[in-house]
Structure formats: structure tokens, C-alpha cells
PDB file of C-alpha atoms in Angstrom:
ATOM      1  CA  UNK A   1      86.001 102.196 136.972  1.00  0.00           C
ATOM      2  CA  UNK A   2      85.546 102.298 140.689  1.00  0.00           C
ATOM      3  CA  UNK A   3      87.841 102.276 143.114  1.00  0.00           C
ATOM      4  CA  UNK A   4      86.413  98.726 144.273  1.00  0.00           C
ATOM      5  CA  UNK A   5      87.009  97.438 140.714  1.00  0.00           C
ATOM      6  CA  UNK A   6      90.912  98.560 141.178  1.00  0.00           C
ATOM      7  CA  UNK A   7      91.035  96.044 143.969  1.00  0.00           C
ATOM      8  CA  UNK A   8      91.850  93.022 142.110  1.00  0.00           C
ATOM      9  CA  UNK A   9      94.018  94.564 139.599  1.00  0.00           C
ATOM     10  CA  UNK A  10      96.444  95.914 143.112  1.00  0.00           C
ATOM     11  CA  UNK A  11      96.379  92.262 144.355  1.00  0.00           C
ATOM     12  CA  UNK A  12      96.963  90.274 141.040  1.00  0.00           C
ATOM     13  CA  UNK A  13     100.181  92.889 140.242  1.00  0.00           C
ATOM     14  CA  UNK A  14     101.616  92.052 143.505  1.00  0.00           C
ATOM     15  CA  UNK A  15     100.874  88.600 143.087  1.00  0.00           C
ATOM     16  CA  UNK A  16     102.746  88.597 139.828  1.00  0.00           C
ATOM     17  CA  UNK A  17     105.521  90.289 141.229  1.00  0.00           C
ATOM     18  CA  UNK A  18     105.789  87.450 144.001  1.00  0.00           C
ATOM     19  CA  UNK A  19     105.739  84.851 140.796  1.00  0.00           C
ATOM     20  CA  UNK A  20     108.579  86.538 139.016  1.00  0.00           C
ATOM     21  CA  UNK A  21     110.621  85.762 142.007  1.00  0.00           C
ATOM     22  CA  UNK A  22     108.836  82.544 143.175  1.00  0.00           C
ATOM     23  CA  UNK A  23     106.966  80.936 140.719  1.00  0.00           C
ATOM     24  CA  UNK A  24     109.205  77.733 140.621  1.00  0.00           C
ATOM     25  CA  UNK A  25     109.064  77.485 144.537  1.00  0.00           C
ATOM     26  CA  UNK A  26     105.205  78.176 144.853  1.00  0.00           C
ATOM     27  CA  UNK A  27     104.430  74.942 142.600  1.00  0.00           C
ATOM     28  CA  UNK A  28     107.057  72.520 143.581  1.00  0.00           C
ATOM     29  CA  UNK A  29     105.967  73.024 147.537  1.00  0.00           C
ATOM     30  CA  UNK A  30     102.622  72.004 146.362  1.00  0.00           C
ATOM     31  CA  UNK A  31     102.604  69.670 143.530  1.00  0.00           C
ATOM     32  CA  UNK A  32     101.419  66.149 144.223  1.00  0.00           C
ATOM     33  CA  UNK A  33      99.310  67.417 147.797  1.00  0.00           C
ATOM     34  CA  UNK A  34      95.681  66.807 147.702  1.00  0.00           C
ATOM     35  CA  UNK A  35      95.830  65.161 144.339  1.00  0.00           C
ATOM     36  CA  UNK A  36      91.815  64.190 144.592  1.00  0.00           C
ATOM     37  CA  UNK A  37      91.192  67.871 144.996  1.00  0.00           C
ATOM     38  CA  UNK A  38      93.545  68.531 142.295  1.00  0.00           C
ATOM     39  CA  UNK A  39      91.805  65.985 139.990  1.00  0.00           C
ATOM     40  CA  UNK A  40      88.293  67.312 141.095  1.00  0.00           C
ATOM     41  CA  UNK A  41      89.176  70.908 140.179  1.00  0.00           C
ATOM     42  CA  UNK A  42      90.715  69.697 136.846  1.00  0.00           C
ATOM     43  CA  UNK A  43      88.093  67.243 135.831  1.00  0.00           C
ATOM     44  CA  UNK A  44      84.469  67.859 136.971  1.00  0.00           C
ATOM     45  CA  UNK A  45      84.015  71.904 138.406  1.00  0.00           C
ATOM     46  CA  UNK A  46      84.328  73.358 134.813  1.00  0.00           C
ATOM     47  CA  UNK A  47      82.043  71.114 133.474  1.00  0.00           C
ATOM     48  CA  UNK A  48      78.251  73.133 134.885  1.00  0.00           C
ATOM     49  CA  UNK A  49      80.201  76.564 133.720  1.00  0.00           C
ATOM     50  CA  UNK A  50      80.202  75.041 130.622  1.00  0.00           C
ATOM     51  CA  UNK A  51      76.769  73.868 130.883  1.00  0.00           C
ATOM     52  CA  UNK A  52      75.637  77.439 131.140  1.00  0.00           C
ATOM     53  CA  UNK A  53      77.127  78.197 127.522  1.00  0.00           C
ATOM     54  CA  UNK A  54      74.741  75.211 126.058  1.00  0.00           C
ATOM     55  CA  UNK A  55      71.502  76.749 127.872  1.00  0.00           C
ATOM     56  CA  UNK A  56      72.361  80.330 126.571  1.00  0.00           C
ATOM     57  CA  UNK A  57      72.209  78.830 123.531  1.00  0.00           C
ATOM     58  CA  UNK A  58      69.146  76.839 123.786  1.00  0.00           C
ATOM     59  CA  UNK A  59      67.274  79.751 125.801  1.00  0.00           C
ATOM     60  CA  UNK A  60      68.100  81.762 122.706  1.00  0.00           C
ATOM     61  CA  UNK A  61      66.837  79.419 120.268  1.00  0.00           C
ATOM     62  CA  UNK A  62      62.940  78.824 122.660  1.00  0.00           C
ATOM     63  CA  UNK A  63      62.691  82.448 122.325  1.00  0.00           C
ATOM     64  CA  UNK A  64      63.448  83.071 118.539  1.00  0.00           C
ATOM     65  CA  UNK A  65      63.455  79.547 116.698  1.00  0.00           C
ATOM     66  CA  UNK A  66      66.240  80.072 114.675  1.00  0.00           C
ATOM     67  CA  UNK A  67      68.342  77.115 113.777  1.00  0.00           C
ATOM     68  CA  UNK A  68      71.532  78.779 113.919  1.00  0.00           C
ATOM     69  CA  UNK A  69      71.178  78.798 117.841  1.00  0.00           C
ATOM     70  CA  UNK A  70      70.272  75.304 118.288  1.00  0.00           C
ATOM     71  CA  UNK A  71      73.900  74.509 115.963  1.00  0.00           C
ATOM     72  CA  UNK A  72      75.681  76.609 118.285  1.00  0.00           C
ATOM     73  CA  UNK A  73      74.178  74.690 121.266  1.00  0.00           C
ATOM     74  CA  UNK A  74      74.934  71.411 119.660  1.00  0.00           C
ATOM     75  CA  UNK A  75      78.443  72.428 119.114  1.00  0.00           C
ATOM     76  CA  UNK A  76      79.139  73.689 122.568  1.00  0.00           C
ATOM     77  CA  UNK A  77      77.384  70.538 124.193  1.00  0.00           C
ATOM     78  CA  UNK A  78      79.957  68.617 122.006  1.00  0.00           C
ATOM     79  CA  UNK A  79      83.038  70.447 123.250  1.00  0.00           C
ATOM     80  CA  UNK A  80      81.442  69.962 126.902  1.00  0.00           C
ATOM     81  CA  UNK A  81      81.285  66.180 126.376  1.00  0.00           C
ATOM     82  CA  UNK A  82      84.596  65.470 124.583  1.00  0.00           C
ATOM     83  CA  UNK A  83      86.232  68.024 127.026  1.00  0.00           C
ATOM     84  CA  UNK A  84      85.186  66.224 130.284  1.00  0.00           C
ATOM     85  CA  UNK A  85      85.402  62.883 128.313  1.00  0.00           C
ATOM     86  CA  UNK A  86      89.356  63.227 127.420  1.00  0.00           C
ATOM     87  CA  UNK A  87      90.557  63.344 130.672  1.00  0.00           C
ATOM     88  CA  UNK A  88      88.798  59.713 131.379  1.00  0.00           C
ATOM     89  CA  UNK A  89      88.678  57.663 128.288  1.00  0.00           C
ATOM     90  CA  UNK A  90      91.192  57.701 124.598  1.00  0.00           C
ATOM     91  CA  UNK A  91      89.815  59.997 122.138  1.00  0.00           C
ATOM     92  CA  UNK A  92      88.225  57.532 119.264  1.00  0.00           C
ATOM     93  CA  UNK A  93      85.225  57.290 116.683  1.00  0.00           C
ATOM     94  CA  UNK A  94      82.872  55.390 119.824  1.00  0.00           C
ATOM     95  CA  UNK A  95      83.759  58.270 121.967  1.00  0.00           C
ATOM     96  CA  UNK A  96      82.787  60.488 119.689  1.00  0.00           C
ATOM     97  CA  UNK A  97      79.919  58.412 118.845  1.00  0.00           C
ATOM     98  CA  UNK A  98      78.700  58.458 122.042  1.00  0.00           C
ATOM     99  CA  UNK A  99      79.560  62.195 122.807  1.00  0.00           C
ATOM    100  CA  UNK A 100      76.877  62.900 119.871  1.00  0.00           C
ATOM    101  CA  UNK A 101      74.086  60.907 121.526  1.00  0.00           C
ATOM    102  CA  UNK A 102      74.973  62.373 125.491  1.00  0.00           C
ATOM    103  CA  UNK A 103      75.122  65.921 123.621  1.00  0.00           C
ATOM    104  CA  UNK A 104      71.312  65.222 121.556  1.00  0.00           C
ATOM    105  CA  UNK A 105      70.297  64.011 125.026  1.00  0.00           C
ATOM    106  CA  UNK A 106      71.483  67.165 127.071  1.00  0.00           C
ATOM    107  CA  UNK A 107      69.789  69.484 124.689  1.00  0.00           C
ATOM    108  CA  UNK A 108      66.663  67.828 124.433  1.00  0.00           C
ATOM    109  CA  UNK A 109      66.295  67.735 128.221  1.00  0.00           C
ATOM    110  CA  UNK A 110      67.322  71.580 128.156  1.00  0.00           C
ATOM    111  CA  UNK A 111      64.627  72.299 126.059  1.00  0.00           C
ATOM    112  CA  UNK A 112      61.932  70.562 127.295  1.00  0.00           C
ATOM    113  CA  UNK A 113      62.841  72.548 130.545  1.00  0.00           C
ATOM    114  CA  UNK A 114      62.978  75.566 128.799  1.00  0.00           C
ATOM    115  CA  UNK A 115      59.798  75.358 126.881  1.00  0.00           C
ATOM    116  CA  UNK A 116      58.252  74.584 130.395  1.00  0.00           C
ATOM    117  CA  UNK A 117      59.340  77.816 131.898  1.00  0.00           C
ATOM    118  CA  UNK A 118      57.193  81.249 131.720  1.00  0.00           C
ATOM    119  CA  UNK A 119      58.714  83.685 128.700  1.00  0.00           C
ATOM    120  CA  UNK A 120      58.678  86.341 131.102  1.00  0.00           C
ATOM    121  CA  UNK A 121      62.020  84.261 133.203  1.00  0.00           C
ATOM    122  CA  UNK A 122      63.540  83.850 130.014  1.00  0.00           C
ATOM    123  CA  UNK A 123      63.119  87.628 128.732  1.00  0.00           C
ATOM    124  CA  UNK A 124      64.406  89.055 132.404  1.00  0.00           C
ATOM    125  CA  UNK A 125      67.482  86.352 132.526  1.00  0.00           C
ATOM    126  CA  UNK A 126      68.380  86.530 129.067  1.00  0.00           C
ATOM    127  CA  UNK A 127      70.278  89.487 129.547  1.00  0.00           C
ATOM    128  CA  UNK A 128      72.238  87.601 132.366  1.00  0.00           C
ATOM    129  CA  UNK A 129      73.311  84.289 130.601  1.00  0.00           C
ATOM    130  CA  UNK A 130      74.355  86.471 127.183  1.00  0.00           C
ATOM    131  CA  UNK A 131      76.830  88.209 129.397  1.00  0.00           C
ATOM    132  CA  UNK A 132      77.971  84.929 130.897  1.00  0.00           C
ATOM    133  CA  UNK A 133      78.729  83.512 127.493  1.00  0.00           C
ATOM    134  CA  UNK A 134      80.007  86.525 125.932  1.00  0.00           C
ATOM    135  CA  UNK A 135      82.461  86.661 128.877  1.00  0.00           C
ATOM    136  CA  UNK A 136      83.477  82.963 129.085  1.00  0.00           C
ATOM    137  CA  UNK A 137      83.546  82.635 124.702  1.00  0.00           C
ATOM    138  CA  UNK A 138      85.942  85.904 124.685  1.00  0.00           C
ATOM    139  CA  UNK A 139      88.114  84.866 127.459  1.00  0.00           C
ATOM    140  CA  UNK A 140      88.615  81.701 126.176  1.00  0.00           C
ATOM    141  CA  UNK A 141      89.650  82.443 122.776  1.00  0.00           C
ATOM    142  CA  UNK A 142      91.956  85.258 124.455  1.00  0.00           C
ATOM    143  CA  UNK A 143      93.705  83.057 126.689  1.00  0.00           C
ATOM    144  CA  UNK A 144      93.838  80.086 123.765  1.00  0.00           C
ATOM    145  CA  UNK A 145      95.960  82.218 121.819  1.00  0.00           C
ATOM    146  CA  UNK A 146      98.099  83.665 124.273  1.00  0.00           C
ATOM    147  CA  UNK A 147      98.499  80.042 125.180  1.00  0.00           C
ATOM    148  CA  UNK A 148     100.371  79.322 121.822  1.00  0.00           C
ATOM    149  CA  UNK A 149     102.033  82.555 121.594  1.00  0.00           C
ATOM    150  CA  UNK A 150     103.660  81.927 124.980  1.00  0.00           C
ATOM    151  CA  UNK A 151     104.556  78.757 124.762  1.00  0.00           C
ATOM    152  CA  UNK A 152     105.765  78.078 128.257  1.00  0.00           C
ATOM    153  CA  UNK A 153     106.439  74.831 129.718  1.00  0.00           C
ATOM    154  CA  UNK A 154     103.993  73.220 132.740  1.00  0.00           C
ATOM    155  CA  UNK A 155     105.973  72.420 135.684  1.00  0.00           C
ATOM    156  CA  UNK A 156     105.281  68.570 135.253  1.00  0.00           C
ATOM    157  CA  UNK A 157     107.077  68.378 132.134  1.00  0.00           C
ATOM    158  CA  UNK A 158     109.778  70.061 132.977  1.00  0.00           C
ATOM    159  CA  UNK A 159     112.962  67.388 132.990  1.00  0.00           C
ATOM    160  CA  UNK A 160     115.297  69.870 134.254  1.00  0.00           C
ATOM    161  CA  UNK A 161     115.537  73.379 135.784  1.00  0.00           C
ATOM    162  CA  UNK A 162     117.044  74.461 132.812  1.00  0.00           C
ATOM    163  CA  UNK A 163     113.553  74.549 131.161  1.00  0.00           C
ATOM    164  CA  UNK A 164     112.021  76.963 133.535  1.00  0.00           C
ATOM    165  CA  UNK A 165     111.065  80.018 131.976  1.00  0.00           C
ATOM    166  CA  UNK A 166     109.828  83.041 133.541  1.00  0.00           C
ATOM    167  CA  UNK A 167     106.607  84.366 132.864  1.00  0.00           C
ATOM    168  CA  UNK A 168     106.923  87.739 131.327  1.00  0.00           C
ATOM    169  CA  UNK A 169     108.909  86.444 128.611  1.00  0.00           C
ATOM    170  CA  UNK A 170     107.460  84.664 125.845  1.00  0.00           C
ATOM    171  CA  UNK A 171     109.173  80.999 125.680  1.00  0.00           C
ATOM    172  CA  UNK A 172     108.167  79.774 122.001  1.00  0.00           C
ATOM    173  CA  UNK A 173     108.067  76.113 123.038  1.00  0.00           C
ATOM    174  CA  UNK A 174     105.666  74.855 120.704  1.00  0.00           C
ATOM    175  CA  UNK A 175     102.508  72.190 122.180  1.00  0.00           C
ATOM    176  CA  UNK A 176     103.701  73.751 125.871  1.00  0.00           C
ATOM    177  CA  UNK A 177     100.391  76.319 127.181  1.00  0.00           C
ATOM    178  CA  UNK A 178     101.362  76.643 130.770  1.00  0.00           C
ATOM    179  CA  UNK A 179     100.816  80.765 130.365  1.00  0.00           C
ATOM    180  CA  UNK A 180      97.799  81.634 130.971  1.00  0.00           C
ATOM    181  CA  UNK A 181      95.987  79.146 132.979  1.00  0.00           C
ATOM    182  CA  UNK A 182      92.625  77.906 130.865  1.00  0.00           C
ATOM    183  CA  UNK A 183      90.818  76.532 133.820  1.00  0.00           C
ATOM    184  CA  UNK A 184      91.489  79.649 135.802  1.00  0.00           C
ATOM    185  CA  UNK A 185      90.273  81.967 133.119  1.00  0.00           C
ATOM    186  CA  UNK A 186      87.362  79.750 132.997  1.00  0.00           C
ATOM    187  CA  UNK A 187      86.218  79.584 136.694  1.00  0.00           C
ATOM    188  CA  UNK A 188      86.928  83.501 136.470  1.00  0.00           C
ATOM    189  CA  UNK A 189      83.414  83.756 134.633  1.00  0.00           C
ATOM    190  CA  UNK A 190      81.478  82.790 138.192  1.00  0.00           C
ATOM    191  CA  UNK A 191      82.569  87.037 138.910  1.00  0.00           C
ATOM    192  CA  UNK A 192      79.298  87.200 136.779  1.00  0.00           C
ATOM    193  CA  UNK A 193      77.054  86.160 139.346  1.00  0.00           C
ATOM    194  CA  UNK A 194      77.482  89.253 141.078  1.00  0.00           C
ATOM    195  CA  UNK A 195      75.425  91.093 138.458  1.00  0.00           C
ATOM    196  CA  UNK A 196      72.521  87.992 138.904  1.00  0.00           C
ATOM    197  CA  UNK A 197      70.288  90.484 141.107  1.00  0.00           C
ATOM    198  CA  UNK A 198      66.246  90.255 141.392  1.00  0.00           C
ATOM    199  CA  UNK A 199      66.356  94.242 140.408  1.00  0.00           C
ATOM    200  CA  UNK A 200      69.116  96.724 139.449  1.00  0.00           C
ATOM    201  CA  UNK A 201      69.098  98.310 142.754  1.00  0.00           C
ATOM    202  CA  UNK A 202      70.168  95.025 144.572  1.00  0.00           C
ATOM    203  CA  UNK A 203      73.348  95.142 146.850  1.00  0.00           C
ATOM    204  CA  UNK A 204      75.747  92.155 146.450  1.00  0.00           C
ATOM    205  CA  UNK A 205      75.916  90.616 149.553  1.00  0.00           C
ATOM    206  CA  UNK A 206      79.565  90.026 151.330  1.00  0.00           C
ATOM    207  CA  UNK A 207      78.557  86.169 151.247  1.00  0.00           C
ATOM    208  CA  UNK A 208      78.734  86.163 147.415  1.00  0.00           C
ATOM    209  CA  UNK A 209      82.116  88.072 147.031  1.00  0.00           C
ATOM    210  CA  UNK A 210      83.509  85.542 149.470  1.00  0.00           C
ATOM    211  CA  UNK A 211      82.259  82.756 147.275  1.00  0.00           C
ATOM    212  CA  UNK A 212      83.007  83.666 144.073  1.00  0.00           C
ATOM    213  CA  UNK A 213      86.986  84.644 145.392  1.00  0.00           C
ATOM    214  CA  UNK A 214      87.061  81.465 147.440  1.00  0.00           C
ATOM    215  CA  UNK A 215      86.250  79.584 144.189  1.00  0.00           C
ATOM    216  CA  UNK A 216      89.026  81.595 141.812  1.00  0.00           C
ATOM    217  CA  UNK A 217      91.410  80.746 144.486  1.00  0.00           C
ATOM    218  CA  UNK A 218      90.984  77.193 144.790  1.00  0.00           C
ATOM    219  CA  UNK A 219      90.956  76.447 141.168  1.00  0.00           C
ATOM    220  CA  UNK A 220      94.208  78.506 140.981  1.00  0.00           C
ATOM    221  CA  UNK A 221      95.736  76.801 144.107  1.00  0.00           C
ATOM    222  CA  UNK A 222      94.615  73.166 142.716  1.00  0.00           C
ATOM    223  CA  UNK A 223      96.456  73.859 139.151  1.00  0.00           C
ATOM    224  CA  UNK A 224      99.414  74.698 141.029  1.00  0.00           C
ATOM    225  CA  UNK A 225      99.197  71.267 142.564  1.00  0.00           C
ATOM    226  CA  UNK A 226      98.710  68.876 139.509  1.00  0.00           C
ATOM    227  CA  UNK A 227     101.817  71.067 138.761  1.00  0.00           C
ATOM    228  CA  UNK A 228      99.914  72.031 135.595  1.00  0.00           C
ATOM    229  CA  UNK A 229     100.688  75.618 136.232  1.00  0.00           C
ATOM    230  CA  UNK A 230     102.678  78.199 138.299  1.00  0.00           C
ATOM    231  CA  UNK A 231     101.624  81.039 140.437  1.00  0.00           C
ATOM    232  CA  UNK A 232     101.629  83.832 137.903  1.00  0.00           C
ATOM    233  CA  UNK A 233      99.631  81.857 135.139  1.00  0.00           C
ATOM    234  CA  UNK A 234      97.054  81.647 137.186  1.00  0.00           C
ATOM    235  CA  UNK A 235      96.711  85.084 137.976  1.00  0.00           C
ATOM    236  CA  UNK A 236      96.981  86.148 134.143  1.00  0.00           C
ATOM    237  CA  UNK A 237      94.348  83.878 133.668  1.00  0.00           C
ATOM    238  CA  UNK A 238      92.303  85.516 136.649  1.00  0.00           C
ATOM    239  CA  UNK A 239      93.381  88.864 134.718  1.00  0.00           C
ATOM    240  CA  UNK A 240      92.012  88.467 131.159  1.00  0.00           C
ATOM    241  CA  UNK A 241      88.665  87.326 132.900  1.00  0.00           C
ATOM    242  CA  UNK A 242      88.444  89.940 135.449  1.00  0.00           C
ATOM    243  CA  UNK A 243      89.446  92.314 132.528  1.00  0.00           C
ATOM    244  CA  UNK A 244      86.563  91.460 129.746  1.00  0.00           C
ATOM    245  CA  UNK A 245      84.027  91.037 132.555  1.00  0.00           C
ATOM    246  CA  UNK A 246      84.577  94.698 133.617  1.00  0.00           C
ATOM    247  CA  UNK A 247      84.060  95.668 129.755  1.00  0.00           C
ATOM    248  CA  UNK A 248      81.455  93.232 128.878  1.00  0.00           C
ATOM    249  CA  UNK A 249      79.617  94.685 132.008  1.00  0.00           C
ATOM    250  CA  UNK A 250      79.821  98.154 130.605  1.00  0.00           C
ATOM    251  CA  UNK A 251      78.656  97.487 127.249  1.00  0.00           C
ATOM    252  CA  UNK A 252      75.517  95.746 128.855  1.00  0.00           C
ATOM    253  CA  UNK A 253      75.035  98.593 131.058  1.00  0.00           C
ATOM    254  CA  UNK A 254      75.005 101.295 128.520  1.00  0.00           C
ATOM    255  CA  UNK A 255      72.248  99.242 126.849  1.00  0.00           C
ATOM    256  CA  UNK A 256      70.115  98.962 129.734  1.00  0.00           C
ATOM    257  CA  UNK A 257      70.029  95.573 129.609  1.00  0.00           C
ATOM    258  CA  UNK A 258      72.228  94.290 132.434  1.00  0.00           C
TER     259      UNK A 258
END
């Protein structure tokens, strides 16, 4: 690793730290400000990184035609729908109806913009979205069981004080996945568009490192107020993407194909 790579790992310990003392404090000064941010951060900016998992998928299956890769697409693009359905409408058979005919939709129009594009785009960026999704996939399923191991309690259902655990301790309240923050894990993935370069030699401009930590920290800051999360879940969330992005990077690297 290089000393620039240490970076984040120096600020997210002494962010921790600053939870173990103020978690509580952090996310009751700002629960319930902003909630349209709040709702727009929780709702809608996940849904395009998501996106990205259904086109690796159909990219994979234009350039091979195997079936197995358009399932995989079809299965993600369900997830995607249902996911950003839930938050709006009950969970029934027509929703699920209807998630089947947006998802056959969504990958049709993926593919007939894929099977537009020249092979050569797909075999230079192919390399890029397979690292995307290999990041986002392993991070998810990371965080989904630490979420059920931890079992900590969100700061909105917390009826008293009491209930407040702290986060290096592992709570065991069962159906309660405050630790580690999903959505933060998620928007995490967007530190992979600092390896989307024209050629290998290309120097990441300042511009994109502001984005991409402007965007981690909003999502973060915006969980904190729909009180869905404290200061240090976020963070470990931040921490188990940062951390399989760094080794997913490597093992593209060695290959030459990153």
C-alpha cells in the first residue's frame, strides 16, 4: 500500500474513536434536519450504482452469449426494482408483478444499447465494470452479515437510552442492522471511478477525489439524519468498502487487466 492509501484508514480510526464517545450525540443533533435530503439519499442515489451491477451483467452476456449472465442480470434488475420499490409502495404479488415487467424492460433496453456499441468499448471497459461489481457484490454480502451478527439498534427505534449500544460491542438484538451502514458501504463503490482512466498512465485529477469523498460523506451525513444510523456505522461501512476496493484493485492489477 501507499502512503496515500493509509489516508483514509488514519481518518476513519479517528473518526471511530470520536463515535465511541459521541455516537449518540452526533445523530440526535441531526436527526429529522433536511429530511428531503435524507429521503433522497435513502431512496433514489443508490438506485444508478445498482444499475451498473445489471449492465456488467448484460455487457458480459453481448460479449459471450451465455445464459447464465443474462439470469444474473435478471436477478439483479429484480433486487434493483423491489429495492427502490419498498420504500414507496407494500410489498405484494402486483408489485412483484410489475417489478418483473420494469426489470424485462430495463434489460432489453440495456441490450439493445449494448449490441449498438463497438466490441472494442466493451473489451477496454469490461475490465472496469467487473471490478465495480466484484467490489459492490463482496461488500455487500460482507456488511449483510456483519449486519446480523451485530445486531445493533438504529437510533429511531430506540424507546429509551437504555437501548443504546456502543459500537465495538456486538449487541445480538435480532431484526436490528444499524452496524454497518448498507447504503454507506454501497455509495463507497463510486472510489472505483478513480481507476476509470482513458490509459494506465492517467493521473486522477483533484476534481474527482473531491467528488467521490463529497459523495461518501453526504450519504453518511444523510443516514445520520433519518436517524437510521450513527457516526461510527457509517464509517465501518466506508471501511469494508475502502478495504475490498484496495484488494480487488490489486488482484486486477497483477492481471494486467485494470
Amino acid at each position: 500500500m501507499t502512503k496515500k492509501e493509509w489516508i483514509p484508514y488514519v481518518l476513519a480510526c479517528a473518526l471511530l474513536l470520536l463515535g465511541s464517545y459521541y455516537d449518540y450525540t452526533i445523530t440526535d443533533r441531526l436527526y429529522g434536519s433536511l429530511p428531503s435530503v435524507g429521503i433522497f439519499f435513502e431512496r433514489l442515489i443508490l438506485v444508478p450504482i445498482q444499475g451498473v451491477i445489471i449492465w456488467t451483467f448484460c455487457l458480459l452476456y453481448v460479449e459471450k452469449k451465455q445464459l447464465w449472465k443474462l439470469l444474473c442480470a435478471f436477478i439483479a434488475s429484480m433486487y434493483a426494482v423491489i429495492d427502490a420499490m419498498h420504500y414507496w409502495f407494500t410489498i405484494d404479488i402486483t408489485l412483484c408483478v410489475a417489478a418483473v415487467l420494469v426489470s424485462i424492460v430495463l434489460l432489453c433496453s440495456m441490450l439493445a444499447v449494448l449490441n449498438h456499441l463497438p466490441i472494442a468499448w466493451i473489451q477496454k471497459h469490461r475490465s472496469f465494470f467487473l471490478f465495480f461489481t466484484c467490489v459492490l457484490l463482496s461488500s455487500m454480502l460482507i456488511t449483510t452479515l456483519l449486519k446480523s451478527v451485530w445486531g445493533r439498534i438504529r437510533y429511531r427505534d430506540l424507546h429509551s437510552m437504555a437501548e443504546f449500544c456502543v459500537w465495538y460491542k456486538p449487541c445480538g438484538r435480532i431484526s436490528n442492522y444499524s452496524f454497518p451502514s448498507g447504503h454507506t458501504a454501497a455509495i463507497s463503490v463510486i472510489l472505483c471511478f478513480l481507476q476509470w482512466k482513458h490509459n494506465p498512465y492517467e493521473r486522477v485529477s483533484l476534481l474527482r477525489y473531491v467528488l467521490v469523498a463529497g459523495g461518501i460523506a453526504l450519504m453518511a451525513i444523510s443516514r445520520m439524519m433519518m436517524g437510521a444510523h450513527f457516526l461510527s456505522d457509517t464509517i465501518a461501512g466506508f471501511l469494508i468498502t475502502y478495504t475490498l476496493y484496495l484488494i480487488w484493485k490489486y488482484h486486477f492489477r497483477k492481471r494486467g487487466i485494470l
